[in-house]
Short mmCIF file of C-alpha atoms and ligand atoms in Angstrom, two decimals:
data_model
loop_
_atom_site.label_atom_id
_atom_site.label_comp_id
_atom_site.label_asym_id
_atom_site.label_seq_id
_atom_site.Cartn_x
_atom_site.Cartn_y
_atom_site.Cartn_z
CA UNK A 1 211.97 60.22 168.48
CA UNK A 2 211.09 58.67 165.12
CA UNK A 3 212.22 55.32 166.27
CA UNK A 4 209.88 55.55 169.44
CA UNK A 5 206.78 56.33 167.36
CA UNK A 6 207.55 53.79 165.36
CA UNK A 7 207.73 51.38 168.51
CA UNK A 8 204.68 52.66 169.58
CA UNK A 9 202.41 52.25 165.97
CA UNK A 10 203.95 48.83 165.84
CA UNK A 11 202.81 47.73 169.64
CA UNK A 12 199.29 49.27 168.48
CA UNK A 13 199.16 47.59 165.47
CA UNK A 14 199.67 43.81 167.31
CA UNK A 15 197.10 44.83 170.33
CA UNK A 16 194.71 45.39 167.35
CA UNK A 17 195.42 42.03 165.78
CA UNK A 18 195.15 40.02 169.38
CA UNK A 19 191.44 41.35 169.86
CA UNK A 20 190.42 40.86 166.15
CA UNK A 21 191.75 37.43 166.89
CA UNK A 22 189.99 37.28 170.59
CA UNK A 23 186.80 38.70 169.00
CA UNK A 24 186.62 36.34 166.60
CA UNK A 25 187.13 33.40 168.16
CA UNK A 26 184.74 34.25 170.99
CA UNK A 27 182.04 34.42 167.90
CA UNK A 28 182.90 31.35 166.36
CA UNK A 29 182.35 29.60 169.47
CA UNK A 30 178.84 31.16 169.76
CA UNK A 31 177.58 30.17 166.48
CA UNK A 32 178.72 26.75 167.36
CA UNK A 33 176.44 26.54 170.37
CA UNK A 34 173.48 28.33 169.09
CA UNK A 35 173.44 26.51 164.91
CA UNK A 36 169.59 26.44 163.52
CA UNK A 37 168.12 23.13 162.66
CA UNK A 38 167.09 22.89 159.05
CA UNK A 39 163.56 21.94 159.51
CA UNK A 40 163.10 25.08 161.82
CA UNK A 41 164.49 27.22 159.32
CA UNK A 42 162.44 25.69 156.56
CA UNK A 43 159.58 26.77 158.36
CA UNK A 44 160.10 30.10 158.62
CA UNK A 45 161.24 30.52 155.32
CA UNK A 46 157.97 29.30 154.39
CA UNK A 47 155.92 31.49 156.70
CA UNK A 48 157.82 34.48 154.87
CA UNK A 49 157.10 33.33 151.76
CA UNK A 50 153.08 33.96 152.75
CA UNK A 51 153.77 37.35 153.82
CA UNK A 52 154.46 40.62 152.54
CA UNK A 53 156.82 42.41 154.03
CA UNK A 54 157.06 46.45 152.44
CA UNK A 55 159.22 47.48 155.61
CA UNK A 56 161.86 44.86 155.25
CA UNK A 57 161.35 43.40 158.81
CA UNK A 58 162.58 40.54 157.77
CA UNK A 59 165.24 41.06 155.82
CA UNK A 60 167.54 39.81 158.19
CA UNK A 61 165.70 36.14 157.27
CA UNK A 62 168.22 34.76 155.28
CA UNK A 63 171.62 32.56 155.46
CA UNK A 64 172.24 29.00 157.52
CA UNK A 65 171.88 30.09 160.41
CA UNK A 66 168.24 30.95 161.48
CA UNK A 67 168.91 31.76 164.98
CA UNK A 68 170.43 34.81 163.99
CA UNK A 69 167.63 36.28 162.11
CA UNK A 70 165.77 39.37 163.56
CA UNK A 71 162.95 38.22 166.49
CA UNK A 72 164.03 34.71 166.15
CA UNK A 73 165.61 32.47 169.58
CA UNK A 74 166.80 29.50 170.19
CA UNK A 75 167.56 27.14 173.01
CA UNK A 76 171.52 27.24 173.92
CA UNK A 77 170.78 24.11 175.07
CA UNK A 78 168.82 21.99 172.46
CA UNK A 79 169.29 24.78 169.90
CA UNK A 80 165.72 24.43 169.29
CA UNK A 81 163.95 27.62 168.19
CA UNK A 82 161.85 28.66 171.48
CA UNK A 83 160.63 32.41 170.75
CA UNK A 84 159.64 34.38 167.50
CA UNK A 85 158.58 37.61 168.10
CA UNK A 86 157.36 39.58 165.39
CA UNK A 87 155.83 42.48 166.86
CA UNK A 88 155.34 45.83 165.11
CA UNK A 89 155.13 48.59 166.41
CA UNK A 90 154.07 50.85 163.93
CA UNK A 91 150.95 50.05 162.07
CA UNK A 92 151.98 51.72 158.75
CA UNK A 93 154.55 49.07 158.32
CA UNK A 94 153.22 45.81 159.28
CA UNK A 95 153.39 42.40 157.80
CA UNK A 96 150.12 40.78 155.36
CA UNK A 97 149.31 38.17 153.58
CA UNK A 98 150.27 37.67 150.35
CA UNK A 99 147.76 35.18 149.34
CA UNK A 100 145.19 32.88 151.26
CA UNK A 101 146.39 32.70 154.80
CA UNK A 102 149.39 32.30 156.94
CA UNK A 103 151.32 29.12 155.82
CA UNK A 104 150.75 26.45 158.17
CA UNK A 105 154.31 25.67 158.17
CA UNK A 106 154.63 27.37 162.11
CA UNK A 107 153.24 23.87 163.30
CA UNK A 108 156.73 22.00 162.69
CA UNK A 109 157.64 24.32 165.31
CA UNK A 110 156.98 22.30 168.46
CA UNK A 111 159.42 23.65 170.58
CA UNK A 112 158.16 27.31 170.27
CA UNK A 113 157.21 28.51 173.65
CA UNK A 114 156.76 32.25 173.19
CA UNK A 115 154.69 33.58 169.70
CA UNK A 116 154.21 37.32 169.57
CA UNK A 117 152.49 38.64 166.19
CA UNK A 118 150.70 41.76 167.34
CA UNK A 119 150.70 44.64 165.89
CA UNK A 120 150.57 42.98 162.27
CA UNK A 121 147.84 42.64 159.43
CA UNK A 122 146.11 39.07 158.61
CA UNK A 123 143.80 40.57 156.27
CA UNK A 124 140.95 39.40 158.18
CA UNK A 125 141.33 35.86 158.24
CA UNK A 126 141.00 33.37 161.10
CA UNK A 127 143.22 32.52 163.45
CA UNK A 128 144.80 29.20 161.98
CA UNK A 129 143.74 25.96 164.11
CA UNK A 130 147.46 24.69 163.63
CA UNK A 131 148.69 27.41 166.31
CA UNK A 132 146.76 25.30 168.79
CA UNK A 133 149.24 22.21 167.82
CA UNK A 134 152.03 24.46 168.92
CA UNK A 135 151.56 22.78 172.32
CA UNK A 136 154.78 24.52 174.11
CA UNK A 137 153.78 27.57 174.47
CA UNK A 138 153.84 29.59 177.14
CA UNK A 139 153.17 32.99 175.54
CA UNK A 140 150.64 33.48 172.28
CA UNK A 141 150.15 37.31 171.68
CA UNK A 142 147.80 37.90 169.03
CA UNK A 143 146.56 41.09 169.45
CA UNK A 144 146.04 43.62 166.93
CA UNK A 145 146.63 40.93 164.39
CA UNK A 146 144.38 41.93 161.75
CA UNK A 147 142.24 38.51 162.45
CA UNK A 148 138.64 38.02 162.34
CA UNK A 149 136.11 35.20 162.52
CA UNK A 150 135.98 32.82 164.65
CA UNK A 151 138.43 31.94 167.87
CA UNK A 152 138.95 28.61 167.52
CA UNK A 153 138.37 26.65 170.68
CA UNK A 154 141.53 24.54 169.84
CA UNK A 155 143.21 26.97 171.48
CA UNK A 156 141.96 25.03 174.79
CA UNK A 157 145.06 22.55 173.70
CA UNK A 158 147.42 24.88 174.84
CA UNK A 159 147.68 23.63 178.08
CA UNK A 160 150.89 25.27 179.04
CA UNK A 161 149.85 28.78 178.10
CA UNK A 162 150.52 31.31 180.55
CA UNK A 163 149.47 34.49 178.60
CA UNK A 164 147.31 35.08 175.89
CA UNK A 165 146.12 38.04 174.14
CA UNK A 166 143.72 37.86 171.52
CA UNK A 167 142.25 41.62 171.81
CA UNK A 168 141.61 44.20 169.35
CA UNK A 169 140.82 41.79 166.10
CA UNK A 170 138.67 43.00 163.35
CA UNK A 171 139.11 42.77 159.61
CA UNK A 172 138.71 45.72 157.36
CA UNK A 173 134.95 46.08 157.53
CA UNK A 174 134.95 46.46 161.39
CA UNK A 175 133.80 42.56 162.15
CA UNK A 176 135.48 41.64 165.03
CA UNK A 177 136.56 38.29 166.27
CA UNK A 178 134.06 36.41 168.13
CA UNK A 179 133.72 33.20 170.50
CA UNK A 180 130.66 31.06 170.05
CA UNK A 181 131.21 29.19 173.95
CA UNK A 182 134.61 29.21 176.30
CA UNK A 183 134.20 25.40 176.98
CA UNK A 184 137.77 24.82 176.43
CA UNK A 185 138.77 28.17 178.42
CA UNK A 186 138.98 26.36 182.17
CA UNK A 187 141.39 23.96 179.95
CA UNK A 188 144.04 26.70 180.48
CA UNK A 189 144.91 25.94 184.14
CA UNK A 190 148.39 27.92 183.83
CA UNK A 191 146.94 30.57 182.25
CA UNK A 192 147.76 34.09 184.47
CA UNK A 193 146.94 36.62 181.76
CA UNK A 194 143.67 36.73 179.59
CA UNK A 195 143.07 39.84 177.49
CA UNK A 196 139.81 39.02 175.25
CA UNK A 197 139.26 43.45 174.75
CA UNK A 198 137.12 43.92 172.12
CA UNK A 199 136.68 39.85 171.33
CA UNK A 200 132.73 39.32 170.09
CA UNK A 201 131.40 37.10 173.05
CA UNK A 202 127.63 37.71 172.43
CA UNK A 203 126.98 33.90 171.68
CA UNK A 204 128.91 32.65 174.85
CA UNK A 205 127.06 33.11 177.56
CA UNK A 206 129.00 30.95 179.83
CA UNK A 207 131.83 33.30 179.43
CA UNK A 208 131.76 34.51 183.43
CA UNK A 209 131.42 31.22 185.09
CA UNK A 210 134.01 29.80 182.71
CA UNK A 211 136.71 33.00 183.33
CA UNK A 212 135.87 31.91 186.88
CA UNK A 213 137.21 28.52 186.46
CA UNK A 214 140.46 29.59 185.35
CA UNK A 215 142.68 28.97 189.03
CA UNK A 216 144.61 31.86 188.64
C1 LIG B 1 172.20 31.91 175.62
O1 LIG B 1 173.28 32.51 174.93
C2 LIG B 1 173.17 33.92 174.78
C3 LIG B 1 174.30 34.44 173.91
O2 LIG B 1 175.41 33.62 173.96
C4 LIG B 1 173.19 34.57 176.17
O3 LIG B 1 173.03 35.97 176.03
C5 LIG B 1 172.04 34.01 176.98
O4 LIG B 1 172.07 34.53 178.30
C6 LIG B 1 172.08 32.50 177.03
N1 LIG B 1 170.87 32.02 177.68
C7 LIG B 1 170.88 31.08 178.62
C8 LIG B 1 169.55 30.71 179.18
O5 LIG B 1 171.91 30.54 178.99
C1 LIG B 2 146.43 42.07 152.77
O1 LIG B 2 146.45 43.43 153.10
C2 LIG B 2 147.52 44.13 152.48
C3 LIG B 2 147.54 45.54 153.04
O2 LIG B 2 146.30 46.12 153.00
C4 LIG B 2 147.35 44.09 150.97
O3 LIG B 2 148.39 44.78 150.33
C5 LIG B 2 147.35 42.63 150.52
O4 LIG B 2 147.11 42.52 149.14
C6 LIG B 2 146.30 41.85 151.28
N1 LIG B 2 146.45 40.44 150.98
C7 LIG B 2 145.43 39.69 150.56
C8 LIG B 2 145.74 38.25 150.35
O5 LIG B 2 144.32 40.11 150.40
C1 LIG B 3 150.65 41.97 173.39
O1 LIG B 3 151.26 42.90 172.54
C2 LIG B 3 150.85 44.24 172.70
C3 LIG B 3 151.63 45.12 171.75
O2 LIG B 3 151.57 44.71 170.46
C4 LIG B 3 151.08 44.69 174.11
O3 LIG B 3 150.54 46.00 174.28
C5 LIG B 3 150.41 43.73 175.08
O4 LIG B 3 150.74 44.09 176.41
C6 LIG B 3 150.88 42.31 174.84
N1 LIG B 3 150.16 41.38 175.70
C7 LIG B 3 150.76 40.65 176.63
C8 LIG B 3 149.92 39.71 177.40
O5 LIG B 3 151.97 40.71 176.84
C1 LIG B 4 143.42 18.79 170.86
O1 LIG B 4 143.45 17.75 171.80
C2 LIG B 4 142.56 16.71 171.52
C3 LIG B 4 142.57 15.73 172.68
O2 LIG B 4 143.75 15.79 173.40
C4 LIG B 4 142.99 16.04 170.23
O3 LIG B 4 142.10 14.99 169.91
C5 LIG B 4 142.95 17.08 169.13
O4 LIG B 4 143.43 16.52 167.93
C6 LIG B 4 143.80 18.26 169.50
N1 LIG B 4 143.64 19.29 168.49
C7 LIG B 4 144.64 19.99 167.99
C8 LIG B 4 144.29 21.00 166.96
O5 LIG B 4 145.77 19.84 168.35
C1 LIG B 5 131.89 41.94 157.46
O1 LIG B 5 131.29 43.22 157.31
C2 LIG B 5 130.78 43.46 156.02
C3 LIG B 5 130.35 44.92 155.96
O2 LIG B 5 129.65 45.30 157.11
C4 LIG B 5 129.66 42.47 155.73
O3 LIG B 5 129.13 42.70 154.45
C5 LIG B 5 130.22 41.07 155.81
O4 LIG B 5 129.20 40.11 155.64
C6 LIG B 5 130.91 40.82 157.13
N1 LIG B 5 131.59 39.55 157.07
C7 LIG B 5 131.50 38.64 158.02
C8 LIG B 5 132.28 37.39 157.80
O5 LIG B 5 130.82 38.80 159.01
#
C-alpha cells in the first residue's frame, strides 16, 4: 500500500515537472517573437515620465520588454509597436500631466496604427500637432481627454484614419475644443467613424458640406 502511494506521488511529481518544462518553453518562444525595439520603448518611457499616474496604470511599464506592458501591442511580425490603448474607465483615476504637455516623444512611433487615450485628463491643453505625424493610424480616440483649444487641422494628415473621436473636450473652466474650418476634413477619405459631440464648430461654417465630402 505504502509502496503504491509512493509510486503514485512520484509519477505526479514528474507530470508536474514535464509541464513546468512545456510551459516554459512555450513562453520563451513567445518572447522571442514578440521582443520590443529600444527606440519604441524609449518613447513610452518618456511619455510616462510627462504623466502622473496616482492609480498605477502603468505600473506594469517597466523591464526590456515593452510589448508586455499593460495596453501596449506589437506586430508578431515586424515586432513593431502597432496599438497603445490607454483608456480609463473611471474618471477618478485617470492619467495628467505632470508639467507642460504630453511629451512629444509618441511621434517616433510611426508604426502605431491604433491610439486610444479617452477617458484621461490633459489638463486642458491642445491636442499636440505631432499626433498628426503618426501617419499609420487607423484608430485615434481622443475623447474625454481633458483637451481644449484648438483641433489642429494637421489631423487632415492622417490619411489612413478610419475612426476618430475627438468628443467631449473641455478644460476645467468648461471651454471646449473648437475647429476654426474642416478644410482638411474631406482629406480623410477612409474615414467611417466621425464623432465631433460637443467639439466648438461656431467658426466653421463649412462644416456640413465638408462632412458631406467624406465618401463614407
Ligand atoms: C500574435 O501573437 C499573439 C500571442 O502569441 C496571438 O494571441 C495573436 O493572435 C497573434 N496575432 C497575429 C495577428 O498573428
Ligand atoms: C493636471 O491635473 C491634475 C489633476 O487635476 C493635477 O494634479 C496636475 O497638477 C495638473 N498638471 C498640471 C501640469 O497642471
Ligand atoms: C472612444 O472611447 C470611448 C470610451 O472612452 C468610447 O465610448 C467610444 O465609443 C470610443 N470611440 C470609438 C470611435 O471607438
Ligand atoms: C502634413 O502634410 C503636408 C503635406 O503632405 C506636410 O507638408 C506637412 O509637414 C505635414 N504635417 C505634419 C504635421 O505632418
Ligand atoms: C476659459 O474659461 C475661463 C473662465 O470662463 C476664461 O477666463 C478663459 O479665458 C478661458 N480660456 C480660453 C483659452 O478660452
Amino acid at each position: 500500500m505504502a509502496k503504491l502511494a509512493l509510486l503514485i506521488r512520484g509519477t505526479a511529481l514528474l507530470l508536474c515537472l514535464l509541464v513546468f518544462q512545456a510551459a516554459s518553453t512555450s513562453d520563451g518562444q513567445a518572447s522571442v517573437s514578440r521582443a520590443c525595439i529600444g527606440s519604441e520603448r524609449d518613447a513610452l518611457l518618456s511619455f510616462k515620465a510627462s504623466l502622473l499616474d496616482p492609480a498605477g496604470h502603468l505600473s506594469s511599464w517597466q523591464g526590456e520588454d515593452c510589448c508586455q506592458w499593460k495596453g501596449v501591442r506589437c506586430s508578431n511580425r515586424t515586432g513593431h509597436l502597432i496599438k497603445l490603448n490607454l483608456r480609463n474607465i473611471d474618471m477618478d483615476r485617470s492619467l495628467s500631466l505632470s508639467a507642460g504637455e504630453m511629451s512629444s516623444s509618441l511621434a517616433t512611433l510611426q508604426h502605431l496604427r491604433y491610439l486610444d487615450l479617452s477617458w484621461n485628463n490633459f489638463n486642458g491643453t491642445s491636442i499636440p500637432i505631432y499626433l498628426s505625424s503618426l501617419k499609420s493610424l487607423r484608430y485615434l480616440n481622443l475623447s474625454r481627454a481633458g483637451f481644449s483649444g484648438r483641433i489642429p487641422s494637421q489631423l487632415g494628415n492622417l490619411s489612413k484614419l478610419q475612426y476618430l473621436d475627438l468628443s467631449w473636450n473641455y478644460d476645467y473652466y468648461g471651454n471646449k475644443s473648437y475647429i476654426l474650418d474642416l478644410a482638411w476634413l474631406p482629406r480623410l477619405s477612409l474615414l467611417r467613424h466621425l464623432d465631433m459631440s460637443y467639439v466648438d464648430l461656431g467658426s466653421a461654417r463649412d462644416w456640413f458640406q465638408r462632412v458631406n465630402m467624406l465618401p463614407n
